[in-house]
Coordinates of C-alpha atoms and ligand atoms in Angstrom, one line a residue:
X1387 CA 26.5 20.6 18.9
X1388 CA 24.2 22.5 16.5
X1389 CA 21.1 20.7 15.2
X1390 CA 19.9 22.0 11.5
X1391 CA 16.0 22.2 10.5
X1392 CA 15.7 23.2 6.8
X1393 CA 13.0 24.2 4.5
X1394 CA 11.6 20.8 2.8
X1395 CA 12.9 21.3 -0.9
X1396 CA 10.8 18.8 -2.9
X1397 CA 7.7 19.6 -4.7
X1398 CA 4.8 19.2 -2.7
X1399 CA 6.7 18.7 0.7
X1400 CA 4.9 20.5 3.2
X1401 CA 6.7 18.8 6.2
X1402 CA 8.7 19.7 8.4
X1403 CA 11.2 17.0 10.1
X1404 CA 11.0 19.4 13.9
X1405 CA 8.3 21.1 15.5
X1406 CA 8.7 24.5 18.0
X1407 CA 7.7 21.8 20.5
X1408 CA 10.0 19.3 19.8
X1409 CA 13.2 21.5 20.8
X1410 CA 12.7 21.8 24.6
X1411 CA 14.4 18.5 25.4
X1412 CA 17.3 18.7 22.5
X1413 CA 18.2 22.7 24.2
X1414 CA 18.0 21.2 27.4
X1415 CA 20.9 18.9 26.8
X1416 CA 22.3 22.1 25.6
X1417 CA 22.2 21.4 21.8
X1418 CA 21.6 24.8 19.6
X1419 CA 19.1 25.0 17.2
X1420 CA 19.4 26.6 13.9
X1421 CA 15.6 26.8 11.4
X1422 CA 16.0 27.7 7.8
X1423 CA 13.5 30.5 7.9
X1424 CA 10.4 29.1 6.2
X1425 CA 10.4 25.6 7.3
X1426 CA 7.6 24.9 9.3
X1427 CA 5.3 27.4 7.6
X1428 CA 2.9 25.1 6.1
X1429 CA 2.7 22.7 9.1
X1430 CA 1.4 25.7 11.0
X1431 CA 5.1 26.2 13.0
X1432 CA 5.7 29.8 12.2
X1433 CA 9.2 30.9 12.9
X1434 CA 7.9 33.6 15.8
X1435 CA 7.3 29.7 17.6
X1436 CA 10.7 28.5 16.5
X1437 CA 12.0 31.2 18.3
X1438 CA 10.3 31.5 21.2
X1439 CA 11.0 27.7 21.5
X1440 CA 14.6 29.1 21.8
X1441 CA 16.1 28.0 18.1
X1442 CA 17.9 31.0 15.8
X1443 CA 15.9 31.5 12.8
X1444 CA 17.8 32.7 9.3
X1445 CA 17.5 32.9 5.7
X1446 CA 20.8 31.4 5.1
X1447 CA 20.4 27.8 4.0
X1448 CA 24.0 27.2 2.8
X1449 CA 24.8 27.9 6.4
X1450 CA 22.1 25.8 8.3
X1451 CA 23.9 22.7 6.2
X1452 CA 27.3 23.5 6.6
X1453 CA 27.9 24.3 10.2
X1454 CA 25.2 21.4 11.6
X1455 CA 26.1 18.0 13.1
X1456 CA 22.7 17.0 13.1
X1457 CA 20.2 17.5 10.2
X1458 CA 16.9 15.9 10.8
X1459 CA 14.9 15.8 7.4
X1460 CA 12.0 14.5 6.2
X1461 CA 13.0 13.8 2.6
X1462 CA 16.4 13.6 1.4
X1463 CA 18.1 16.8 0.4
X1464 CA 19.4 17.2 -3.2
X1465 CA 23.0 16.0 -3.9
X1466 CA 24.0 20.4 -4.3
X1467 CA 22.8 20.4 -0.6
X1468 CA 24.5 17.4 0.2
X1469 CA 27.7 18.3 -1.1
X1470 CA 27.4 21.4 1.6
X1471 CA 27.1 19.0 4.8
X1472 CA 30.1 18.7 7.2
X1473 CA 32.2 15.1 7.4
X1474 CA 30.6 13.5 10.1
X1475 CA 27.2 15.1 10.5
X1476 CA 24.4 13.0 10.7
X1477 CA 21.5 13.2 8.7
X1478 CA 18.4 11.4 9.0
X1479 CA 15.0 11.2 7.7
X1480 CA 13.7 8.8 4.9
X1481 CA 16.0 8.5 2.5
X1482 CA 14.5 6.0 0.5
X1483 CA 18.0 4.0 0.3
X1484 CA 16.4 1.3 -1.1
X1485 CA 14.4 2.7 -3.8
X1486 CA 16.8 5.5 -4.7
X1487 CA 20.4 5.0 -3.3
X1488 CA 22.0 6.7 -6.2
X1489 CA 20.7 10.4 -4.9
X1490 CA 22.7 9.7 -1.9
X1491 CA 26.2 9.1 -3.4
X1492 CA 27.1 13.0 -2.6
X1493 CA 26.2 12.5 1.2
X1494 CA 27.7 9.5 1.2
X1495 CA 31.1 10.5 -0.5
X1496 CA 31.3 13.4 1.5
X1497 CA 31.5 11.2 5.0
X1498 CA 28.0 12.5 6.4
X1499 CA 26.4 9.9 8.4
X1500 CA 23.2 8.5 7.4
X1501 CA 20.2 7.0 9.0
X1502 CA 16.8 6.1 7.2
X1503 CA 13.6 6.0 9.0
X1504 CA 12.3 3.7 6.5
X1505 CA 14.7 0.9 8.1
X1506 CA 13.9 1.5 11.6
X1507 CA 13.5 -2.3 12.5
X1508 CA 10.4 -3.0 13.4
X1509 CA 10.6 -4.9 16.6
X1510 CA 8.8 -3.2 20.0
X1511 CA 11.6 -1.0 21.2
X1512 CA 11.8 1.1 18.0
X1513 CA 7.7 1.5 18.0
X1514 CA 7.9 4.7 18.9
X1515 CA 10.5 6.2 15.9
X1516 CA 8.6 3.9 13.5
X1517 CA 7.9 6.9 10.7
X1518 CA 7.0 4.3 8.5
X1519 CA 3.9 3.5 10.4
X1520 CA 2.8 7.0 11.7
X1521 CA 2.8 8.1 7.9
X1522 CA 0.9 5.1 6.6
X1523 CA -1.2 5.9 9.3
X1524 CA -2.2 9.1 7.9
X1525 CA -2.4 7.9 4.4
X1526 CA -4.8 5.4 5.3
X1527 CA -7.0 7.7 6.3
X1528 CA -6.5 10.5 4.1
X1529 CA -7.3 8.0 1.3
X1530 CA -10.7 7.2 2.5
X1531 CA -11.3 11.0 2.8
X1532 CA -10.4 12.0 -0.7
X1533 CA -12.2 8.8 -1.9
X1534 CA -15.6 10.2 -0.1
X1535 CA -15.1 13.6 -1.6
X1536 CA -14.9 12.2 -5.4
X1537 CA -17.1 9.8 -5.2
X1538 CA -20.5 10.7 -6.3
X1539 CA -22.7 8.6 -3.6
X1540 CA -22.9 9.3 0.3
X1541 CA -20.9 6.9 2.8
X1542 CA -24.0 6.0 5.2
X1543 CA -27.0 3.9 5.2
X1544 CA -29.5 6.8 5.3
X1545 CA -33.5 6.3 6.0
X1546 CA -34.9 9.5 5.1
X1547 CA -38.4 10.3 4.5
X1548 CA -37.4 10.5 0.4
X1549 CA -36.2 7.2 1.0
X1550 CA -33.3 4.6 1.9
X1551 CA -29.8 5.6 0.6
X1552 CA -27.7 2.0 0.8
X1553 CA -24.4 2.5 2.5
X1554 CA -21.3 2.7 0.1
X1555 CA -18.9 -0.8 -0.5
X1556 CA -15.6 -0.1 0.1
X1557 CA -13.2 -2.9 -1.0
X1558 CA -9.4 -2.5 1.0
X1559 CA -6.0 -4.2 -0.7
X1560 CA -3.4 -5.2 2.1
X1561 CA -4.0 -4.7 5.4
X1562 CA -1.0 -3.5 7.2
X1563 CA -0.8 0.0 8.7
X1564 CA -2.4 1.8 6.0
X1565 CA -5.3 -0.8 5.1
X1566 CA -6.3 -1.0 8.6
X1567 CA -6.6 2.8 9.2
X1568 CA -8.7 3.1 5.5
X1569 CA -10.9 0.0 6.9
X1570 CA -11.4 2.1 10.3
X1571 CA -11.8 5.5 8.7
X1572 CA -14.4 3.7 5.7
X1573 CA -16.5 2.1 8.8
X1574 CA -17.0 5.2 10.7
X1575 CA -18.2 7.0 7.7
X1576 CA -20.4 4.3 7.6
X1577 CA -19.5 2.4 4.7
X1578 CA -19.8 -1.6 4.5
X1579 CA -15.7 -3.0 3.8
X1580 CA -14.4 -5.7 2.4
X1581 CA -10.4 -6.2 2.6
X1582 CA -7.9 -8.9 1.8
X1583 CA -4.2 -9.6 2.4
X1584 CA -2.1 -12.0 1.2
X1585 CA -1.1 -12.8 5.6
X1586 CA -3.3 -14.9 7.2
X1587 CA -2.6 -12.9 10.4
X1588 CA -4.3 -9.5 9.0
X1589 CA -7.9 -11.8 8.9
X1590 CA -8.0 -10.9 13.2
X1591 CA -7.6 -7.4 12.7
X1592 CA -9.8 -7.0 9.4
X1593 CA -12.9 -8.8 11.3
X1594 CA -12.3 -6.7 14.5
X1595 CA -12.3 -3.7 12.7
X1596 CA -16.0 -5.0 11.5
X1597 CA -14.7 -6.0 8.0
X1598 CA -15.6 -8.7 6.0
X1599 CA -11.9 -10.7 5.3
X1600 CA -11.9 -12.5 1.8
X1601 CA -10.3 -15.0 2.2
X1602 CA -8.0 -16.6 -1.3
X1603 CA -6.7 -19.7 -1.5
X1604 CA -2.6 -19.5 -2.5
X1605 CA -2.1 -22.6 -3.3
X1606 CA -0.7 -23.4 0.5
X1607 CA 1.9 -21.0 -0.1
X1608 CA 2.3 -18.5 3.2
X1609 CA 2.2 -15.2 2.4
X1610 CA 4.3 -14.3 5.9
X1611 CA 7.6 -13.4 5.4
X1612 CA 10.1 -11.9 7.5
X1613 CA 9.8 -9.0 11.0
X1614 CA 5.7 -8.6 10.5
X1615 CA 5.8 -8.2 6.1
X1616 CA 4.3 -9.5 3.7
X1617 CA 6.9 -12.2 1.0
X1618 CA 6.8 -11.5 -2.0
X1619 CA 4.3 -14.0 -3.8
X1620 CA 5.2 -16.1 -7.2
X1621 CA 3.2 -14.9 -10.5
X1622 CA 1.5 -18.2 -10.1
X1623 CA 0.0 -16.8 -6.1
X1624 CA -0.3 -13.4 -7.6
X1625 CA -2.9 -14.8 -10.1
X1626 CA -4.7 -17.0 -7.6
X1627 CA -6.0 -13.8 -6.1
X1628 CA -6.5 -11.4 -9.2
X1629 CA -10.1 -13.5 -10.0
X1630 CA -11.4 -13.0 -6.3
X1631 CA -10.0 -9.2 -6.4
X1632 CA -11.7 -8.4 -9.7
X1633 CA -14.7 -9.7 -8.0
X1634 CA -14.6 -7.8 -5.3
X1635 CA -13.4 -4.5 -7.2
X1636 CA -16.9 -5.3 -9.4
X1637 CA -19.0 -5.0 -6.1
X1638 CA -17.5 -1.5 -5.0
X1639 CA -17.7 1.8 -4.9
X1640 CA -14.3 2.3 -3.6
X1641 CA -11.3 0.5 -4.2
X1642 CA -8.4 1.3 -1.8
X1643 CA -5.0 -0.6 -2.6
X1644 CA -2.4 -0.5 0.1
X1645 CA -0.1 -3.7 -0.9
X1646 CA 3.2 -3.6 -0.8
X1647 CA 6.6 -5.3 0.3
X1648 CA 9.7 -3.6 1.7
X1649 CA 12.3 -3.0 -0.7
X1650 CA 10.4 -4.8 -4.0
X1651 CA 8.4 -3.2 -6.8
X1652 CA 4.2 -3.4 -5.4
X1653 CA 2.6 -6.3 -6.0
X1654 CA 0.3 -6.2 -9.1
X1655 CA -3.0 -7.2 -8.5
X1656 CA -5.5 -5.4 -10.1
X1657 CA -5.6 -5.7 -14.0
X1658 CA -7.1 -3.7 -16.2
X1659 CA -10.1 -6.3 -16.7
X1660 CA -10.7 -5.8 -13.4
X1661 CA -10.7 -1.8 -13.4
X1662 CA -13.3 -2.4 -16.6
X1663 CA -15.5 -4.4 -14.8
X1664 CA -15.3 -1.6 -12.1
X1665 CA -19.0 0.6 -11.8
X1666 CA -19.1 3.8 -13.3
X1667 CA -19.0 6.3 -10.7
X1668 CA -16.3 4.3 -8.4
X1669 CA -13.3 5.4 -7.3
X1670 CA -9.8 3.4 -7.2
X1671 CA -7.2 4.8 -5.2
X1672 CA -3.7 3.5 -5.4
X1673 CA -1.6 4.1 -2.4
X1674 CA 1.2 1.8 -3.4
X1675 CA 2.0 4.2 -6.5
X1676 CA 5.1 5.5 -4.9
X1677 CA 6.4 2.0 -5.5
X1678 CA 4.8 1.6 -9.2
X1679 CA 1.2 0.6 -7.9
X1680 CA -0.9 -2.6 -7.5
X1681 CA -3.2 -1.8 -10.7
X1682 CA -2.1 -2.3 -14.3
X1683 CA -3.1 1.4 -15.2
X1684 CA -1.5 3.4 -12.2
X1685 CA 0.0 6.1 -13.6
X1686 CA 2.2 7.5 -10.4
X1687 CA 0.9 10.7 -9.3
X1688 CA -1.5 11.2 -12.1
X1689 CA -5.8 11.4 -11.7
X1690 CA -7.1 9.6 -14.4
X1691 CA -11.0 8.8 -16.1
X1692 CA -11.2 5.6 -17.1
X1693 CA -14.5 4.1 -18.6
X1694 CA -16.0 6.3 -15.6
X1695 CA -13.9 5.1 -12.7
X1696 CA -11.7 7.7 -11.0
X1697 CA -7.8 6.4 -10.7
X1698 CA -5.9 8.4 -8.1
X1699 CA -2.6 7.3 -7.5
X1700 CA -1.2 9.8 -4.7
X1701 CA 2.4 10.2 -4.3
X1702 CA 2.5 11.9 -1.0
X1703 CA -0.9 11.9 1.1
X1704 CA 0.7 12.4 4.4
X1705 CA 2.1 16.0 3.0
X1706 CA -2.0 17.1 2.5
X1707 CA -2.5 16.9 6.6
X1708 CA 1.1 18.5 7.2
X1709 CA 0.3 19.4 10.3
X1710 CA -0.9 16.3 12.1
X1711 CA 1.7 14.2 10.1
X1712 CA 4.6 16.8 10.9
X1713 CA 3.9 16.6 14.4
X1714 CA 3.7 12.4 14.2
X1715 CA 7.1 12.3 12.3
X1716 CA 8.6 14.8 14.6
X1717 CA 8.1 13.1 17.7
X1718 CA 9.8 9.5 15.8
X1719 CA 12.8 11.5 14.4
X1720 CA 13.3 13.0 18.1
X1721 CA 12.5 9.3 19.7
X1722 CA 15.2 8.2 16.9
X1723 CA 17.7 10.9 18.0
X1724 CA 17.6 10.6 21.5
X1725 CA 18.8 7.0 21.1
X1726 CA 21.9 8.5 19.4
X1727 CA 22.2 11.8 21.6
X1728 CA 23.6 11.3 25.0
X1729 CA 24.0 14.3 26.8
X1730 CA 24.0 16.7 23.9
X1731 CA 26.6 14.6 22.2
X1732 CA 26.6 12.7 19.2
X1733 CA 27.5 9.1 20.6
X1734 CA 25.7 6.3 18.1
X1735 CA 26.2 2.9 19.3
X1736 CA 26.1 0.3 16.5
X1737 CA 26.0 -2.2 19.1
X1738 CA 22.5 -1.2 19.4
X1739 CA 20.1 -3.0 16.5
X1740 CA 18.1 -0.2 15.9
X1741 CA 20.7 2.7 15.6
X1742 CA 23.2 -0.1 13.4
X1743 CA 19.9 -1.3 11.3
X1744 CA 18.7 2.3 10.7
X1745 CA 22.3 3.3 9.7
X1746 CA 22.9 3.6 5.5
X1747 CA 26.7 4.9 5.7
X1748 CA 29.3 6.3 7.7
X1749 CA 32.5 7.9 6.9
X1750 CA 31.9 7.3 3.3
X1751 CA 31.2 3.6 3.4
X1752 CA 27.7 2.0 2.7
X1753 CA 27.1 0.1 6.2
X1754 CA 23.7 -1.3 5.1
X1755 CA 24.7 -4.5 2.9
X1756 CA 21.4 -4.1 0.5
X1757 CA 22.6 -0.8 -0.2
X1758 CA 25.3 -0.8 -0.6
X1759 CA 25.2 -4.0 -3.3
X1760 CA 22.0 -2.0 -5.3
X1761 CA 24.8 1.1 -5.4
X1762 CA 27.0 -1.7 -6.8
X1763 CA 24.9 -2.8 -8.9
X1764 CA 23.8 0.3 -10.9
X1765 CA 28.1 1.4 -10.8
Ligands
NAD964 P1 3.5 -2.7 3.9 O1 3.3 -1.2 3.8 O2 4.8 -3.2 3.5 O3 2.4 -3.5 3.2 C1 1.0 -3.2 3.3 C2 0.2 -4.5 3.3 O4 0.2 -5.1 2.0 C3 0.7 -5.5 4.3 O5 -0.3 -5.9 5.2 C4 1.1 -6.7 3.4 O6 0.8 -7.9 4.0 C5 0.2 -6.5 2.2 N1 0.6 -7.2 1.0 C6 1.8 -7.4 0.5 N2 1.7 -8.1 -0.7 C7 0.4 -8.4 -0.9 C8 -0.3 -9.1 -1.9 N3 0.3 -9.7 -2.9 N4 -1.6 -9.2 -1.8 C9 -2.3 -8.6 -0.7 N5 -1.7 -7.9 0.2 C10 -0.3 -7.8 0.2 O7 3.3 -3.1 5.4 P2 3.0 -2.3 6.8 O8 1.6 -1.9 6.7 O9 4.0 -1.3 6.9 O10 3.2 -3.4 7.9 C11 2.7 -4.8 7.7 C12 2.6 -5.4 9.1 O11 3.8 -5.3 9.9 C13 1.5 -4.7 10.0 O12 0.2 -5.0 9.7 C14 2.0 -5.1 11.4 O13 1.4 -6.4 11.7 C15 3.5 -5.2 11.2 N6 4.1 -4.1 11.9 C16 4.8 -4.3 13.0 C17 5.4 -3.3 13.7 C18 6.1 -3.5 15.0 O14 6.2 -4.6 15.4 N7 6.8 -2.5 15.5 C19 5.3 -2.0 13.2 C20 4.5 -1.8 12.0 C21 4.0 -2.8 11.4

């Protein structure tokens, strides 16, 4: 059984889906290990450790994907890669099936087997292969940091002999993983947070965190929807909350917007009234732009000036802190592969929820229903 690392391919990828470290258990159950040279080079994994961790280092790429069972990734490779991997190999790392199922057709069609982090189910076995989370978990925080370094006030309350600086406002959208590190990372840089999510259940965890939750009436509709998410809300709910948001935004000098819902464009809940009313001098960063954004003027990836507020809409935070988020992703994707590893040997159980729930296709069919009707849809 031969287990594949390759060199991320995508622009700005700096992660790597295996660490040197994270090979001692998969040689043990005798499993070889084959590293596109390169790969872990900007998560601080040279190939001197790949080796020495007991994996064969080469330049050969073509090779790495045609003569491995197992490719671990942390984005999906592009469909002249895909066309390279064996019948039968599994490949897994997020996919983004349900945003982008179409640049997985070559996999797909060539029999490869595929499993997406993104639907590890989120129930307490899995905890510990939930990607999702560890990512967010860096993006949370990596937002408040690049937030601090535009912004042109301090984060503390300082008392100095030149006088009192007042500690910055910091306003957090959606409180899941993501909103709930920001809020953490904001407080201990001393900043004075505000957050609000459309479940009533995030209110607990805001407060504890030493947050102020704003509470918005929905009109009694619940914004809980199924395994832990948020539902997505009605126009008529969406724009029972924009008021109190624009609000809020107009107090702030940071706006960090983290709402989203599995699957769904994000939630729009900042208008462009609301980024006017914005001071000059605030930032606004939008972490749902990978699935279109929560404000009006999100332009995906792009760093705009408007009327004196910074709009950063990052695309990929967790690749700025590639080592820390490598290391995080690694250990999931190796959690995640020793459920479907016994004894060096590729044995998935589908009877299992998380292996079947996590699986996208096998032998060239679409297993995952919602797949496999969006690839029906766009045929
Ligand atoms: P997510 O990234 O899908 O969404 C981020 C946040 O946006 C969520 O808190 C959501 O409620 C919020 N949101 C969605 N629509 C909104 C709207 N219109 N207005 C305001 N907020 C909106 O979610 P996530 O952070 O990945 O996870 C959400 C929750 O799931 C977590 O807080 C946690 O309770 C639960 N969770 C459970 C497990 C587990 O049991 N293993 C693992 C991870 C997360």
């Amino acid at each position: 059984m031969q287990l594949g690392i390759l060199k991320e391919s995508q622009l700005g990828e700096t992660r790597v889906a295996l660490l040197p470290e994270s090979l001692k258990t998969l040689i043990a159950q005798g499993v070889t290990v084959v590293v596109e040279a390169g790969s872990g080079a900007l998560s601080s994994a040279s190939d001197e450790a790949y080796m020495q961790a007991g994996a064969t280092v080469t330049a050969d790429r073509a090779m790495v994907l045609a003569t491995s069972q197992i490719l671990p990734v942390v984005q999906a490779p592009p469909a002249e890669d895909q066309a390279q991997i064996q019948a039968g190999a599994v490949l897994v790392g997020f996919l983004r099936p349900l945003e982008a199922p179409q640049l997985l057709v070559t996999a797909i069609a060539g029999k490869a087997m595929l499993f997406a982090m993104e639907l590890v189910p989120r129930i307490t076995r899995a905890q510990a292969m939930d990607a999702l989370s560890s990512m967010a978990t860096v993006a949370g925080y990596k937002a408040v940091i690049e937030a601090a370094n535009q912004l042109p006030r301090l984060f503390p309350l300082l008392m100095t002999a030149a006088g009192t600086i007042a500690p910055a406002k910091v306003f957090v959208i959606g409180a899941g993983v993501a909103g709930l590190q920001a809020i953490a990372t904001a407080r201990r840089l001393g900043a004075v947070v505000e957050a609000y999510d459309v479940r009533a259940a995030a209110g607990e965890q805001v407060r504890s965190l030493g947050a102020k939750f704003l509470d918005v009436d929905l009109g009694g509709i619940s914004g809980e929807g199924e395994g832990g998410y948020a539902r997505e809300l009605s126009e008529e709910a969406l724009e029972r909350g924009r008021a109190l948001i624009a609000q809020a935004c107009a107090r702030a000098d940071v706006v960090i917007t983290t709402a989203q819902v599995p699957g769904r464009p994000a939630p729009l809940l900042i208008r462009r009234g609301a980024v006017e009313g914005m001071k000059v001098g605030s930032v606004l960063v939008d972490l749902a732009a990978p699935a279109g954004g929560n404000c009006e003027l999100t332009k995906p990836g792009v760093t705009q000036v408007l009327g004196g507020v910074k709009l950063l809409a990052p695309l990929n935070l967790p690749a700025e802190v590639p080592v820390h988020a490598s290391q995080l992703y690694a250990k999931n994707v190796l959690n995640f592969l020793g459920l479907i590893l016994k004894k060096g040997e590729l044995k998935p159980d589908m009877g299992d929820e998380i292996v079947a729930g996590t699986c996208v296709a096998a032998g060239g069919a679409v297993v995952n229903a919602r797949v496999a009707g969006l690839l029906q849809a766009r045929a």
